[in-house]
Structures are given as C-alpha cells and as structure tokens.
Amino acid sequence: MEFFIGIFFVVWLAMFVWIIGSNIAEWSKNNASPRLSVDARVVTKRTSVHHHHHKNHTSHSHSYYVTFEVESGDRIELKMSGREYGMLAEGDFGVLSFQGTRYLGFARKIGTEFPPKT
C-alpha cells in the first residue's frame, strides 16, 4: 500500500511541476513577443466550465475564449476575462491588441465592414 501512495505522490508532484513550468514558459514567451494591434473581426465566442469537487462542496470556474479573424483570414483564439468577453459580440469589427497568446484589448470600430472597403 505504501508503494502505491509513493507512486501517487510522485505522479501528483510531477503534474504539479509540469503545470507550473508550462505556465512560466507561456508567460515568458508572451513577454518576449511583440505587442501587436491589427484589424480583426470577432468570429465566435465560447466558455469552458471547470468543476472542482472538494470534500464537502463543489465549486465552478469559468474560462472565456474569443476567436478573432484578421484581414489575411488567419484566426486567433484568445483567453480573456468574463467582463471583456461580455463586451464583445460575434461580428464586431475593430482593432485587436495582443501579445503572444495574451489578450490586451479590442477597440470596436462602429459602422465599418470587415474587410473594410477601399
């Protein structure tokens, strides 16, 4: 029985270290990336609900994602706060600011089509 407890602890510790390491790597990569501002359109929005089961209760957390399309047709999905998520609607056009995978903001352009007519 002690053997299985030891294996469980090693596996748990390895997963914990891997998660921390991958978060630090993503943070570093984002910091090294340039800050970009590009014309983009909101293509779709989605949420992800995570259920956390504890001894006496269950809690939930939400993650919010928005997919943007730029003029070249490329798409980028960015995670953001619920407040920012709620301010965006599919079809919105504006200037997307981001750094790597980090969402920095979206400035809506009212009355403009995507792609804009020249």
PDB file of C-alpha atoms in Angstrom:
ATOM      1  CA  MET A   1       0.000   0.000   0.000  1.00  0.00           C
ATOM      2  CA  GLU A   2       2.844   2.411   0.821  1.00  0.00           C
ATOM      3  CA  PHE A   3       4.274   1.755  -2.627  1.00  0.00           C
ATOM      4  CA  PHE A   4       1.057   2.988  -4.303  1.00  0.00           C
ATOM      5  CA  ILE A   5       0.921   6.064  -2.074  1.00  0.00           C
ATOM      6  CA  GLY A   6       4.522   6.831  -3.044  1.00  0.00           C
ATOM      7  CA  ILE A   7       3.758   6.419  -6.757  1.00  0.00           C
ATOM      8  CA  PHE A   8       0.648   8.596  -6.430  1.00  0.00           C
ATOM      9  CA  PHE A   9       2.681  11.333  -4.709  1.00  0.00           C
ATOM     10  CA  VAL A  10       5.406  11.228  -7.386  1.00  0.00           C
ATOM     11  CA  VAL A  11       2.833  11.416 -10.199  1.00  0.00           C
ATOM     12  CA  TRP A  12       0.984  14.269  -8.452  1.00  0.00           C
ATOM     13  CA  LEU A  13       4.250  16.159  -7.869  1.00  0.00           C
ATOM     14  CA  ALA A  14       5.342  15.673 -11.496  1.00  0.00           C
ATOM     15  CA  MET A  15       1.998  17.001 -12.777  1.00  0.00           C
ATOM     16  CA  PHE A  16       2.217  19.996 -10.439  1.00  0.00           C
ATOM     17  CA  VAL A  17       5.760  20.842 -11.591  1.00  0.00           C
ATOM     18  CA  TRP A  18       4.779  20.397 -15.262  1.00  0.00           C
ATOM     19  CA  ILE A  19       1.778  22.751 -14.920  1.00  0.00           C
ATOM     20  CA  ILE A  20       3.839  25.417 -13.149  1.00  0.00           C
ATOM     21  CA  GLY A  21       6.649  25.035 -15.699  1.00  0.00           C
ATOM     22  CA  SER A  22       4.337  25.306 -18.712  1.00  0.00           C
ATOM     23  CA  ASN A  23       2.646  28.407 -17.250  1.00  0.00           C
ATOM     24  CA  ILE A  24       6.022  30.063 -16.670  1.00  0.00           C
ATOM     25  CA  ALA A  25       7.117  29.143 -20.212  1.00  0.00           C
ATOM     26  CA  GLU A  26       3.942  30.664 -21.721  1.00  0.00           C
ATOM     27  CA  TRP A  27       4.335  33.803 -19.590  1.00  0.00           C
ATOM     28  CA  SER A  28       7.960  34.193 -20.735  1.00  0.00           C
ATOM     29  CA  LYS A  29       7.063  33.597 -24.390  1.00  0.00           C
ATOM     30  CA  ASN A  30       4.288  36.196 -24.216  1.00  0.00           C
ATOM     31  CA  ASN A  31       6.638  38.735 -22.623  1.00  0.00           C
ATOM     32  CA  ALA A  32       9.177  38.152 -25.412  1.00  0.00           C
ATOM     33  CA  SER A  33       6.511  38.569 -28.133  1.00  0.00           C
ATOM     34  CA  PRO A  34       5.823  41.957 -29.712  1.00  0.00           C
ATOM     35  CA  ARG A  35       2.649  43.825 -28.846  1.00  0.00           C
ATOM     36  CA  LEU A  36       0.512  43.838 -31.982  1.00  0.00           C
ATOM     37  CA  SER A  37      -2.578  45.826 -32.956  1.00  0.00           C
ATOM     38  CA  VAL A  38      -4.428  44.584 -36.043  1.00  0.00           C
ATOM     39  CA  ASP A  39      -7.834  44.986 -37.657  1.00  0.00           C
ATOM     40  CA  ALA A  40      -9.928  41.975 -36.708  1.00  0.00           C
ATOM     41  CA  ARG A  41     -13.460  40.639 -36.549  1.00  0.00           C
ATOM     42  CA  VAL A  42     -14.986  38.618 -33.702  1.00  0.00           C
ATOM     43  CA  VAL A  43     -15.814  35.238 -35.270  1.00  0.00           C
ATOM     44  CA  THR A  44     -17.022  33.197 -32.314  1.00  0.00           C
ATOM     45  CA  LYS A  45     -17.113  33.077 -28.536  1.00  0.00           C
ATOM     46  CA  ARG A  46     -17.014  30.121 -26.183  1.00  0.00           C
ATOM     47  CA  THR A  47     -16.788  29.344 -22.487  1.00  0.00           C
ATOM     48  CA  SER A  48     -15.329  26.448 -20.602  1.00  0.00           C
ATOM     49  CA  VAL A  49     -16.695  25.476 -17.185  1.00  0.00           C
ATOM     50  CA  HIS A  50     -14.445  23.622 -14.764  1.00  0.00           C
ATOM     51  CA  HIS A  51     -15.974  21.695 -11.870  1.00  0.00           C
ATOM     52  CA  HIS A  52     -13.914  21.380  -8.700  1.00  0.00           C
ATOM     53  CA  HIS A  53     -15.015  18.732  -6.232  1.00  0.00           C
ATOM     54  CA  HIS A  54     -13.927  19.157  -2.634  1.00  0.00           C
ATOM     55  CA  LYS A  55     -14.765  17.104   0.434  1.00  0.00           C
ATOM     56  CA  ASN A  56     -17.908  18.991   1.394  1.00  0.00           C
ATOM     57  CA  HIS A  57     -18.734  21.130  -1.615  1.00  0.00           C
ATOM     58  CA  THR A  58     -18.368  21.648  -5.351  1.00  0.00           C
ATOM     59  CA  SER A  59     -17.191  24.863  -6.962  1.00  0.00           C
ATOM     60  CA  HIS A  60     -17.060  26.020 -10.560  1.00  0.00           C
ATOM     61  CA  SER A  61     -14.769  28.287 -12.511  1.00  0.00           C
ATOM     62  CA  HIS A  62     -15.261  29.684 -16.000  1.00  0.00           C
ATOM     63  CA  SER A  63     -12.765  30.395 -18.761  1.00  0.00           C
ATOM     64  CA  TYR A  64     -13.718  32.713 -21.604  1.00  0.00           C
ATOM     65  CA  TYR A  65     -12.367  32.497 -25.163  1.00  0.00           C
ATOM     66  CA  VAL A  66     -12.943  34.617 -28.264  1.00  0.00           C
ATOM     67  CA  THR A  67     -11.810  33.763 -31.792  1.00  0.00           C
ATOM     68  CA  PHE A  68     -10.774  36.719 -33.950  1.00  0.00           C
ATOM     69  CA  GLU A  69     -10.192  36.743 -37.705  1.00  0.00           C
ATOM     70  CA  VAL A  70      -7.659  39.147 -39.217  1.00  0.00           C
ATOM     71  CA  GLU A  71      -7.626  40.509 -42.783  1.00  0.00           C
ATOM     72  CA  SER A  72      -5.385  37.694 -44.060  1.00  0.00           C
ATOM     73  CA  GLY A  73      -8.029  35.164 -42.987  1.00  0.00           C
ATOM     74  CA  ASP A  74      -5.911  33.819 -40.127  1.00  0.00           C
ATOM     75  CA  ARG A  75      -7.714  33.185 -36.857  1.00  0.00           C
ATOM     76  CA  ILE A  76      -6.510  33.513 -33.301  1.00  0.00           C
ATOM     77  CA  GLU A  77      -8.298  32.370 -30.151  1.00  0.00           C
ATOM     78  CA  LEU A  78      -7.520  34.346 -27.019  1.00  0.00           C
ATOM     79  CA  LYS A  79      -8.493  33.800 -23.404  1.00  0.00           C
ATOM     80  CA  MET A  80      -9.888  36.832 -21.579  1.00  0.00           C
ATOM     81  CA  SER A  81     -11.810  37.939 -18.516  1.00  0.00           C
ATOM     82  CA  GLY A  82     -15.555  37.486 -18.270  1.00  0.00           C
ATOM     83  CA  ARG A  83     -16.003  41.264 -18.290  1.00  0.00           C
ATOM     84  CA  GLU A  84     -14.142  41.654 -21.603  1.00  0.00           C
ATOM     85  CA  TYR A  85     -15.942  38.602 -23.018  1.00  0.00           C
ATOM     86  CA  GLY A  86     -19.315  40.107 -22.197  1.00  0.00           C
ATOM     87  CA  MET A  87     -18.498  43.324 -24.054  1.00  0.00           C
ATOM     88  CA  LEU A  88     -17.854  41.538 -27.364  1.00  0.00           C
ATOM     89  CA  ALA A  89     -20.409  40.240 -29.848  1.00  0.00           C
ATOM     90  CA  GLU A  90     -19.908  37.954 -32.831  1.00  0.00           C
ATOM     91  CA  GLY A  91     -19.429  40.111 -35.929  1.00  0.00           C
ATOM     92  CA  ASP A  92     -17.859  43.051 -34.081  1.00  0.00           C
ATOM     93  CA  PHE A  93     -15.068  44.707 -36.084  1.00  0.00           C
ATOM     94  CA  GLY A  94     -12.231  46.734 -34.624  1.00  0.00           C
ATOM     95  CA  VAL A  95      -8.597  46.803 -33.601  1.00  0.00           C
ATOM     96  CA  LEU A  96      -7.373  43.768 -31.661  1.00  0.00           C
ATOM     97  CA  SER A  97      -4.348  44.236 -29.416  1.00  0.00           C
ATOM     98  CA  PHE A  98      -2.470  41.174 -28.202  1.00  0.00           C
ATOM     99  CA  GLN A  99       0.957  39.941 -27.169  1.00  0.00           C
ATOM    100  CA  GLY A 100       1.608  36.306 -27.997  1.00  0.00           C
ATOM    101  CA  THR A 101      -1.391  34.494 -26.528  1.00  0.00           C
ATOM    102  CA  ARG A 102      -2.178  37.361 -24.133  1.00  0.00           C
ATOM    103  CA  TYR A 103      -5.287  39.423 -24.922  1.00  0.00           C
ATOM    104  CA  LEU A 104      -4.659  43.149 -24.385  1.00  0.00           C
ATOM    105  CA  GLY A 105      -7.865  44.707 -25.710  1.00  0.00           C
ATOM    106  CA  PHE A 106     -10.285  45.331 -28.532  1.00  0.00           C
ATOM    107  CA  ALA A 107     -11.339  48.777 -29.780  1.00  0.00           C
ATOM    108  CA  ARG A 108     -14.587  48.465 -31.733  1.00  0.00           C
ATOM    109  CA  LYS A 109     -14.992  50.406 -34.989  1.00  0.00           C
ATOM    110  CA  ILE A 110     -18.648  51.319 -35.381  1.00  0.00           C
ATOM    111  CA  GLY A 111     -20.122  51.357 -38.905  1.00  0.00           C
ATOM    112  CA  THR A 112     -17.136  49.677 -40.520  1.00  0.00           C
ATOM    113  CA  GLU A 113     -17.310  46.450 -42.512  1.00  0.00           C
ATOM    114  CA  PHE A 114     -14.748  43.672 -42.451  1.00  0.00           C
ATOM    115  CA  PRO A 115     -12.748  43.734 -44.541  1.00  0.00           C
ATOM    116  CA  PRO A 116     -13.127  47.479 -44.974  1.00  0.00           C
ATOM    117  CA  LYS A 117     -13.919  48.672 -48.497  1.00  0.00           C
ATOM    118  CA  THR A 118     -11.198  50.820 -50.064  1.00  0.00           C
TER     119      THR A 118
END
